[in-house]
Coordinates of C-alpha atoms and ligand atoms in Angstrom, one line a residue:
X1 CA 34.9 0.9 -16.5
X2 CA 32.3 3.4 -17.4
X3 CA 28.6 2.9 -16.6
X4 CA 25.4 4.1 -18.3
X5 CA 24.6 6.3 -15.3
X6 CA 26.2 7.2 -12.0
X7 CA 24.4 8.8 -9.1
X8 CA 27.3 10.5 -7.2
X9 CA 28.0 11.4 -3.6
X10 CA 24.6 11.0 -2.0
X11 CA 23.8 9.4 1.3
X12 CA 22.9 5.9 0.2
X13 CA 20.3 4.5 2.6
X14 CA 19.3 0.9 2.5
X15 CA 17.4 -1.2 4.9
X16 CA 20.7 -2.1 6.6
X17 CA 23.0 0.9 6.5
X18 CA 23.5 4.5 5.5
X19 CA 26.7 5.9 4.0
X20 CA 28.0 8.2 1.3
X21 CA 28.6 6.3 -2.0
X22 CA 28.1 6.4 -5.7
X23 CA 25.5 4.1 -7.3
X24 CA 26.2 2.9 -10.9
X25 CA 23.6 1.7 -13.4
X26 CA 24.1 -0.3 -16.6
X27 CA 21.4 -1.9 -18.7
X28 CA 18.6 -0.8 -16.4
X29 CA 20.1 -2.6 -13.5
X30 CA 22.2 -1.6 -10.5
X31 CA 25.8 -2.4 -11.5
X32 CA 27.9 -1.3 -8.6
X33 CA 28.1 0.8 -5.4
X34 CA 31.4 2.4 -4.5
X35 CA 33.4 5.6 -4.7
X36 CA 34.9 7.3 -7.7
X37 CA 32.6 5.6 -10.2
X38 CA 32.2 7.2 -13.6
X39 CA 29.4 7.0 -16.1
X40 CA 28.2 8.3 -19.5
X41 CA 25.7 10.3 -17.5
X42 CA 26.4 11.5 -14.0
X43 CA 24.0 13.0 -11.4
X44 CA 25.2 15.0 -8.4
X45 CA 23.4 13.7 -5.3
X46 CA 25.5 15.5 -2.7
X47 CA 23.2 16.6 0.2
X48 CA 20.5 14.1 -0.9
X49 CA 19.4 10.7 0.2
X50 CA 19.7 8.0 -2.4
X51 CA 17.1 5.3 -1.7
X52 CA 15.6 2.3 -3.5
X53 CA 12.4 3.1 -5.5
X54 CA 9.5 2.7 -3.1
X55 CA 7.1 -0.2 -3.4
X56 CA 3.4 0.4 -2.6
X57 CA 1.6 -2.9 -2.5
X58 CA -1.8 -1.5 -1.8
X59 CA -3.3 0.9 -4.4
X60 CA -6.7 1.1 -6.1
X61 CA -6.4 2.8 -9.5
X62 CA -9.4 2.9 -11.7
X63 CA -11.2 0.7 -9.3
X64 CA -14.7 -0.1 -10.5
X65 CA -16.2 -2.2 -7.8
X66 CA -15.6 -1.1 -4.3
X67 CA -18.5 -2.2 -2.0
X68 CA -21.3 -1.5 -2.3
X69 CA -21.1 1.3 -4.8
X70 CA -20.2 1.5 -8.5
X71 CA -18.1 4.7 -8.6
X72 CA -14.7 4.2 -10.1
X73 CA -11.7 5.7 -8.2
X74 CA -10.5 9.1 -9.6
X75 CA -7.1 7.9 -10.7
X76 CA -6.5 5.9 -13.8
X77 CA -3.4 3.8 -14.1
X78 CA -1.9 6.7 -16.1
X79 CA -2.6 9.4 -13.5
X80 CA -2.1 7.2 -10.4
X81 CA 1.3 5.8 -11.5
X82 CA 2.4 9.3 -12.5
X83 CA 1.5 10.6 -9.0
X84 CA 3.3 7.6 -7.5
X85 CA 6.4 8.4 -9.5
X86 CA 6.4 12.0 -8.1
X87 CA 6.2 10.5 -4.6
X88 CA 9.3 8.2 -5.1
X89 CA 7.3 5.0 -5.9
X90 CA 8.6 2.8 -8.7
X91 CA 6.4 -0.2 -8.2
X92 CA 2.7 -0.6 -7.2
X93 CA 0.5 -3.6 -6.7
X94 CA -3.2 -3.1 -7.6
X95 CA -6.0 -5.6 -7.7
X96 CA -7.8 -7.8 -10.2
X97 CA -11.3 -8.1 -8.8
X98 CA -13.3 -10.6 -10.9
X99 CA -17.0 -10.3 -10.1
X100 CA -18.8 -13.2 -8.5
X101 CA -19.4 -15.9 -11.1
X102 CA -16.6 -14.8 -13.4
X103 CA -13.5 -16.6 -14.1
X104 CA -10.4 -15.4 -12.2
X105 CA -8.3 -15.4 -15.4
X106 CA -10.9 -13.2 -17.2
X107 CA -10.7 -10.8 -14.2
X108 CA -7.0 -10.7 -14.4
X109 CA -7.0 -10.1 -18.2
X110 CA -9.4 -7.2 -17.8
X111 CA -7.2 -5.5 -15.2
X112 CA -4.1 -6.1 -17.4
X113 CA -6.0 -4.4 -20.2
X114 CA -6.8 -1.4 -17.9
X115 CA -3.2 -0.9 -17.1
X116 CA -1.6 -1.7 -20.5
X117 CA -0.3 1.4 -22.2
X118 CA -1.2 3.6 -19.2
X119 CA 1.2 2.8 -16.3
X120 CA 4.4 4.8 -16.2
X121 CA 6.0 2.6 -13.4
X122 CA 6.0 -1.1 -13.0
X123 CA 3.0 -2.8 -11.5
X124 CA 1.8 -6.1 -10.2
X125 CA -1.7 -7.4 -9.3
X126 CA -3.2 -9.1 -6.3
X127 CA -6.2 -11.3 -7.0
X128 CA -9.2 -10.3 -4.9
X129 CA -11.2 -13.5 -4.5
X130 CA -14.7 -13.1 -3.3
X131 CA -16.5 -16.0 -4.9
X132 CA -16.4 -19.2 -2.8
X133 CA -17.5 -21.4 -5.7
X134 CA -15.2 -24.5 -6.0
X135 CA -14.7 -23.7 -9.7
X136 CA -12.9 -20.5 -8.7
X137 CA -10.5 -22.4 -6.4
X138 CA -9.5 -24.6 -9.3
X139 CA -8.2 -21.4 -11.1
X140 CA -5.9 -20.4 -8.3
X141 CA -3.0 -22.4 -9.9
X142 CA -3.5 -20.6 -13.2
X143 CA -3.1 -17.2 -11.4
X144 CA 0.2 -18.4 -10.0
X145 CA 1.3 -19.3 -13.5
X146 CA 0.5 -15.7 -14.6
X147 CA 2.7 -14.2 -11.9
X148 CA -0.1 -13.5 -9.4
X149 CA 0.9 -15.1 -6.1
X150 CA -1.1 -13.0 -3.5
X151 CA -4.8 -13.3 -2.9
X152 CA -6.8 -10.7 -1.0
X153 CA -9.8 -11.8 1.0
X154 CA -12.4 -9.7 2.8
X155 CA -13.7 -10.5 6.2
X156 CA -16.0 -7.5 6.0
X157 CA -18.4 -5.8 3.6
X158 CA -21.5 -7.4 2.2
X159 CA -20.9 -8.8 -1.2
X160 CA -17.2 -9.1 -0.6
X161 CA -16.8 -11.0 2.7
X162 CA -16.3 -14.7 2.7
X163 CA -17.4 -17.1 5.4
X164 CA -14.6 -18.7 7.4
X165 CA -15.0 -22.0 5.6
X166 CA -14.3 -20.3 2.2
X167 CA -11.5 -18.3 3.6
X168 CA -9.9 -21.5 4.9
X169 CA -10.3 -23.3 1.6
X170 CA -8.7 -20.4 -0.3
X171 CA -5.9 -20.1 2.2
X172 CA -5.1 -23.8 1.7
X173 CA -5.1 -23.4 -2.1
X174 CA -2.8 -20.4 -1.8
X175 CA -0.6 -21.9 1.0
X176 CA 0.0 -25.1 -0.8
X177 CA 1.7 -23.1 -3.6
X178 CA 3.7 -21.0 -1.2
X179 CA 1.6 -17.9 -1.9
X180 CA 0.5 -15.0 0.3
X181 CA -3.0 -14.5 1.7
X182 CA -3.9 -10.9 2.3
X183 CA -6.9 -10.0 4.5
X184 CA -9.1 -7.1 5.3
X185 CA -9.8 -8.2 8.9
X186 CA -12.7 -6.8 10.8
X187 CA -15.6 -8.5 12.7
X188 CA -18.2 -7.3 10.2
X189 CA -21.2 -8.7 12.2
X190 CA -20.3 -6.8 15.3
X191 CA -19.6 -3.6 13.4
X192 CA -22.9 -3.9 11.5
X193 CA -24.8 -4.4 14.7
X194 CA -23.1 -1.4 16.4
X195 CA -23.7 0.7 13.2
X196 CA -27.4 -0.1 13.2
X197 CA -27.8 0.7 16.9
X198 CA -26.0 4.0 16.5
X199 CA -28.1 4.8 13.5
X200 CA -31.4 4.3 15.5
X201 CA -30.0 6.9 17.9
X202 CA -29.4 9.3 15.1
X203 CA -25.7 8.8 15.3
X204 CA -24.5 8.3 11.8
X205 CA -21.7 9.7 9.6
X206 CA -18.0 9.8 10.0
X207 CA -18.0 11.2 13.6
X208 CA -19.5 7.8 14.8
X209 CA -17.3 5.5 12.8
X210 CA -14.8 4.8 15.5
X211 CA -17.6 4.0 17.9
X212 CA -19.0 1.5 15.4
X213 CA -15.5 0.0 14.9
X214 CA -14.0 -0.7 18.3
X215 CA -10.4 -2.0 18.3
X216 CA -11.5 -5.3 19.8
X217 CA -13.7 -6.0 16.7
X218 CA -10.6 -5.6 14.5
X219 CA -8.3 -7.6 16.9
X220 CA -10.8 -10.5 16.9
X221 CA -10.8 -10.8 13.2
X222 CA -7.0 -10.5 13.0
X223 CA -6.7 -13.3 15.6
X224 CA -9.2 -15.4 13.6
X225 CA -7.3 -14.8 10.3
X226 CA -4.0 -15.8 12.0
X227 CA -5.6 -19.0 13.4
X228 CA -7.2 -19.9 10.0
X229 CA -3.9 -19.2 8.2
X230 CA -2.1 -21.4 10.6
X231 CA -4.5 -24.3 10.1
X232 CA -4.4 -23.8 6.3
X233 CA -0.6 -23.3 6.1
X234 CA -0.4 -20.0 4.3
X235 CA 1.7 -16.9 4.8
X236 CA -0.6 -14.1 5.9
X237 CA -0.5 -10.4 5.5
X238 CA -3.0 -8.3 7.5
X239 CA -3.8 -5.1 5.6
X240 CA -4.3 -1.7 7.3
X241 CA -3.8 -2.7 10.9
X242 CA -5.2 0.3 12.9
X243 CA -4.8 -0.4 16.6
X244 CA -2.7 -1.6 19.4
X245 CA -5.1 -4.6 20.1
X246 CA -4.6 -5.9 16.6
X247 CA -0.9 -5.3 16.7
X248 CA -0.7 -7.5 19.9
X249 CA -2.2 -10.4 18.0
X250 CA 0.4 -10.0 15.2
X251 CA 3.2 -9.7 17.7
X252 CA 2.2 -12.8 19.5
X253 CA 2.0 -14.8 16.3
X254 CA 5.4 -13.6 15.3
X255 CA 6.9 -14.5 18.6
X256 CA 5.9 -18.1 17.9
X257 CA 7.5 -18.0 14.5
X258 CA 4.4 -17.8 12.4
X259 CA 4.6 -16.3 8.9
X260 CA 2.4 -13.4 9.7
X261 CA 3.0 -9.8 8.5
X262 CA 1.2 -6.6 8.9
X263 CA 0.7 -3.4 7.0
X264 CA -0.2 0.0 8.4
X265 CA -1.4 2.8 6.1
X266 CA 0.2 6.3 6.0
X267 CA -3.2 7.8 7.0
X268 CA -3.5 5.4 9.9
X269 CA -0.1 6.7 11.2
X270 CA -0.6 10.4 10.6
X271 CA -4.3 11.5 10.5
X272 CA -6.1 12.3 13.7
X273 CA -9.5 10.7 14.5
X274 CA -11.0 14.1 15.3
X275 CA -10.8 15.1 11.6
X276 CA -13.9 12.8 11.3
X277 CA -15.9 15.2 13.6
X278 CA -16.0 17.9 11.0
X279 CA -18.8 18.1 8.6
X280 CA -18.2 18.0 4.9
X281 CA -16.3 16.4 2.1
X282 CA -12.9 16.1 3.9
X283 CA -14.4 14.1 6.8
X284 CA -16.5 12.0 4.4
X285 CA -13.4 11.1 2.4
X286 CA -11.5 10.0 5.5
X287 CA -14.2 7.7 6.8
X288 CA -12.4 4.5 5.8
X289 CA -12.4 1.1 7.6
X290 CA -10.8 0.3 9.8
X291 CA -11.0 4.0 11.0
X292 CA -8.3 6.5 11.6
X293 CA -7.8 6.5 15.4
X294 CA -6.7 8.8 18.2
X295 CA -3.1 9.9 19.2
X296 CA -2.6 7.1 21.7
X297 CA -3.4 4.5 19.1
X298 CA -1.2 6.2 16.5
X299 CA 1.7 6.2 19.0
X300 CA 1.2 2.4 19.5
X301 CA 1.2 1.9 15.7
X302 CA 4.5 3.8 15.4
X303 CA 5.9 1.6 18.2
X304 CA 4.8 -1.4 16.2
X305 CA 6.5 -0.1 13.0
X306 CA 9.7 0.5 15.0
X307 CA 9.6 -2.9 16.5
X308 CA 8.9 -4.6 13.2
X309 CA 5.6 -6.0 14.4
X310 CA 4.1 -3.9 11.6
X311 CA 6.3 -4.8 8.5
X312 CA 5.2 -2.3 5.9
X313 CA 3.7 1.2 5.5
X314 CA 1.6 1.5 2.4
X315 CA -1.0 3.9 1.1
X316 CA -4.3 2.0 0.4
X317 CA -4.6 4.8 -2.2
X318 CA -8.2 5.0 -3.1
X319 CA -9.1 8.4 -4.4
X320 CA -12.9 9.1 -4.5
X321 CA -15.1 12.1 -4.5
X322 CA -17.8 11.5 -1.9
X323 CA -21.0 13.2 -3.1
X324 CA -23.1 12.5 0.0
X325 CA -23.1 10.4 3.1
X326 CA -23.9 7.3 1.1
X327 CA -20.8 7.4 -1.1
X328 CA -17.7 5.6 -0.1
X329 CA -14.6 7.0 1.4
X330 CA -11.0 6.6 0.3
X331 CA -7.7 8.3 1.1
X332 CA -5.3 9.2 -1.6
X333 CA -1.7 8.7 -0.4
X334 CA 0.4 7.1 -3.0
X335 CA 2.4 10.3 -3.6
X336 CA 2.7 11.5 -0.1
X337 CA 3.5 8.2 1.7
X338 CA 7.3 8.2 1.6
X339 CA 7.5 11.8 2.6
X340 CA 4.9 11.4 5.4
X341 CA 6.8 8.5 7.0
X342 CA 10.0 10.5 6.7
X343 CA 8.5 13.6 8.3
X344 CA 6.4 11.9 11.1
X345 CA 8.6 8.9 11.7
X346 CA 12.3 9.6 10.9
X347 CA 12.4 13.3 11.8
X348 CA 10.6 12.7 15.1
X349 CA 13.1 10.0 15.9
X350 CA 10.4 7.2 16.1
X351 CA 12.2 5.2 13.5
X352 CA 15.6 5.5 11.8
X353 CA 16.5 6.0 8.1
X354 CA 17.1 2.3 7.5
X355 CA 13.7 1.3 9.0
X356 CA 12.1 4.0 6.8
X357 CA 13.6 2.4 3.7
X358 CA 12.8 -1.0 4.9
X359 CA 9.1 -0.3 5.6
X360 CA 8.5 1.6 2.3
X361 CA 10.8 -0.2 -0.1
X362 CA 12.6 -3.3 0.8
X363 CA 10.2 -5.3 3.0
X364 CA 7.2 -4.8 0.7
X365 CA 9.3 -6.0 -2.2
X366 CA 10.3 -9.1 -0.3
X367 CA 6.8 -9.8 1.0
X368 CA 5.2 -9.6 -2.4
X369 CA 7.8 -11.6 -4.3
X370 CA 9.3 -8.7 -6.2
X371 CA 12.8 -10.2 -6.5
X372 CA 14.4 -7.4 -8.4
X373 CA 12.8 -4.4 -6.6
X374 CA 13.2 -2.5 -3.4
X375 CA 17.0 -2.8 -3.0
X376 CA 20.1 -1.0 -4.1
X377 CA 22.3 -4.0 -4.8
X378 CA 24.0 -5.2 -8.0
X379 CA 21.6 -7.0 -10.2
X380 CA 18.5 -5.3 -8.9
X381 CA 16.4 -3.2 -11.2
X382 CA 17.8 0.4 -11.2
X383 CA 14.8 1.9 -9.4
X384 CA 16.4 4.7 -7.5
X385 CA 15.0 7.8 -5.8
X386 CA 16.9 11.0 -4.9
X387 CA 15.2 12.4 -1.8
X388 CA 15.9 15.9 -0.6
X389 CA 15.6 15.8 3.2
X390 CA 15.2 19.6 3.5
X391 CA 12.6 20.2 0.8
X392 CA 9.4 21.4 2.4
X393 CA 6.0 20.8 0.8
X394 CA 2.6 21.7 2.0
X395 CA 0.3 18.9 0.8
X396 CA -2.6 20.2 -1.3
X397 CA -4.1 19.7 -4.8
X398 CA -1.7 22.3 -6.0
X399 CA 1.4 20.4 -4.9
X400 CA 0.3 16.9 -5.5
X401 CA -0.6 15.2 -8.8
X402 CA -3.9 13.6 -8.2
X403 CA -7.0 14.6 -10.2
X404 CA -8.9 14.9 -7.0
X405 CA -10.0 18.5 -6.2
X406 CA -8.9 18.1 -2.5
X407 CA -6.1 16.3 -0.6
X408 CA -6.6 13.8 2.2
X409 CA -3.6 15.5 3.8
X410 CA -4.7 19.0 3.1
X411 CA -2.5 21.6 4.7
X412 CA 0.0 19.2 6.3
X413 CA 3.6 20.3 5.8
X414 CA 6.2 17.6 5.1
X415 CA 9.9 18.1 5.4
X416 CA 11.8 16.0 2.9
X417 CA 10.4 15.0 -0.5
X418 CA 11.6 13.0 -3.6
X419 CA 13.1 15.2 -6.3
X420 CA 14.3 12.6 -8.9
X421 CA 12.8 9.2 -9.6
X422 CA 14.6 6.7 -11.7
X423 CA 12.8 3.5 -13.0
X424 CA 14.9 0.7 -14.5
X425 CA 17.7 3.2 -15.2
X426 CA 15.4 5.8 -16.8
X427 CA 14.9 9.2 -15.2
X428 CA 11.1 9.6 -15.1
X429 CA 10.7 12.5 -12.6
X430 CA 13.3 15.2 -12.6
X431 CA 13.2 18.2 -10.3
X432 CA 9.4 18.5 -10.3
X433 CA 8.8 17.6 -13.9
X434 CA 7.5 14.3 -15.3
X435 CA 9.9 13.2 -18.1
X436 CA 9.0 9.5 -18.5
X437 CA 7.4 8.0 -21.6
X438 CA 3.6 7.3 -21.2
X439 CA 2.8 3.6 -20.8
X440 CA 6.4 2.6 -20.1
X441 CA 5.5 0.6 -17.0
X442 CA 5.6 -3.2 -17.2
X443 CA 3.5 -5.8 -15.5
X444 CA 5.8 -7.7 -13.1
X445 CA 5.2 -11.4 -12.8
X446 CA 5.9 -12.2 -9.2
X447 CA 7.4 -15.4 -7.8
X448 CA 7.1 -17.0 -4.4
Ligands
ZN516 ZN1 -7.5 -1.2 0.0

């Protein structure tokens, strides 16, 4: 039997095991794993890791409406998905963000139009619901029909945050259909109050962000989200968990069998809080919420990843050019994430290869209902990445593929980087060159 493509002799790493094998592809799907497989096209992967294409369930491409400003993110679906492909990512999930007063389906249509003909890898959409109007709730079922089964709610940011009663109602509507509720969990009232007090003392800017956002203010909101999700009967995902205190809340919920999951960002795991003390563009760009924290907190986050308390590592890719202190921050990590977790997690011994693949590929796919993604098993989409564990890259605008003039991870050296990316059986990145067709990416309707 000859296959369309065989990736030969690499160390195949899945969420469960690692071993040398061939991976065969036919018709855009994984056809077989084994030894001595032959294909019309063969790729020598000896010395490389062969992993499932990574899934990044938290990106903001061409994002028009981040609170409270109106500057779009620097990446379009075209440039963002291309950078993702270089970083070993074959599926992303972005957001439809219908404005308050607008129909949810209109909002979805508009985002689908933004991505159509642009994306070079497959993509899904979460629905960011920020309008508590009962008419919007009535549209939740229509979103499920269209393959959108995850709803993002903000507990922070004026103009975005919903009161608990509205959160509870949306959670019930989502939960009754088996969907996933995703939250940005911070106690916004406390953080607002602390920010104002610091301001009056002349303490403003990135250096004071951590003081304005104490871990307990995050943990309280995480706890509240877990309670509300339990009352409403929905699966819950907490985005960008940033501290030990919040991880404790998730761990406790998991111990009692609750359907609660947590995400940590690659910048939350890797970037040091003291970077915020510097003046200038770089610090401004890193002033995200919840904030990047100190080494002790980052060690606790890695422990939580290793223990499975934190399920997935994603990028929250949100490339912006801050022009002054009043412009929003955003870290761009869609390309570097898989390499960063390998360098700072696997090579340091904090997690093993299988957990790396699990956190970056397999568990996000399972969490978000991407049935054919994130696994190297017969029948799955042939999304495959060849990863060279010895390739050293110093992260900078010269080595990454974002249109931003600076890198969030400027000067950090990673050891190990994707060299070939295959999406549904097509090689789209080959040895540092993009060779995919523009606009080839497809919208993935997700199930529950
Ligand atoms: Zn985000």
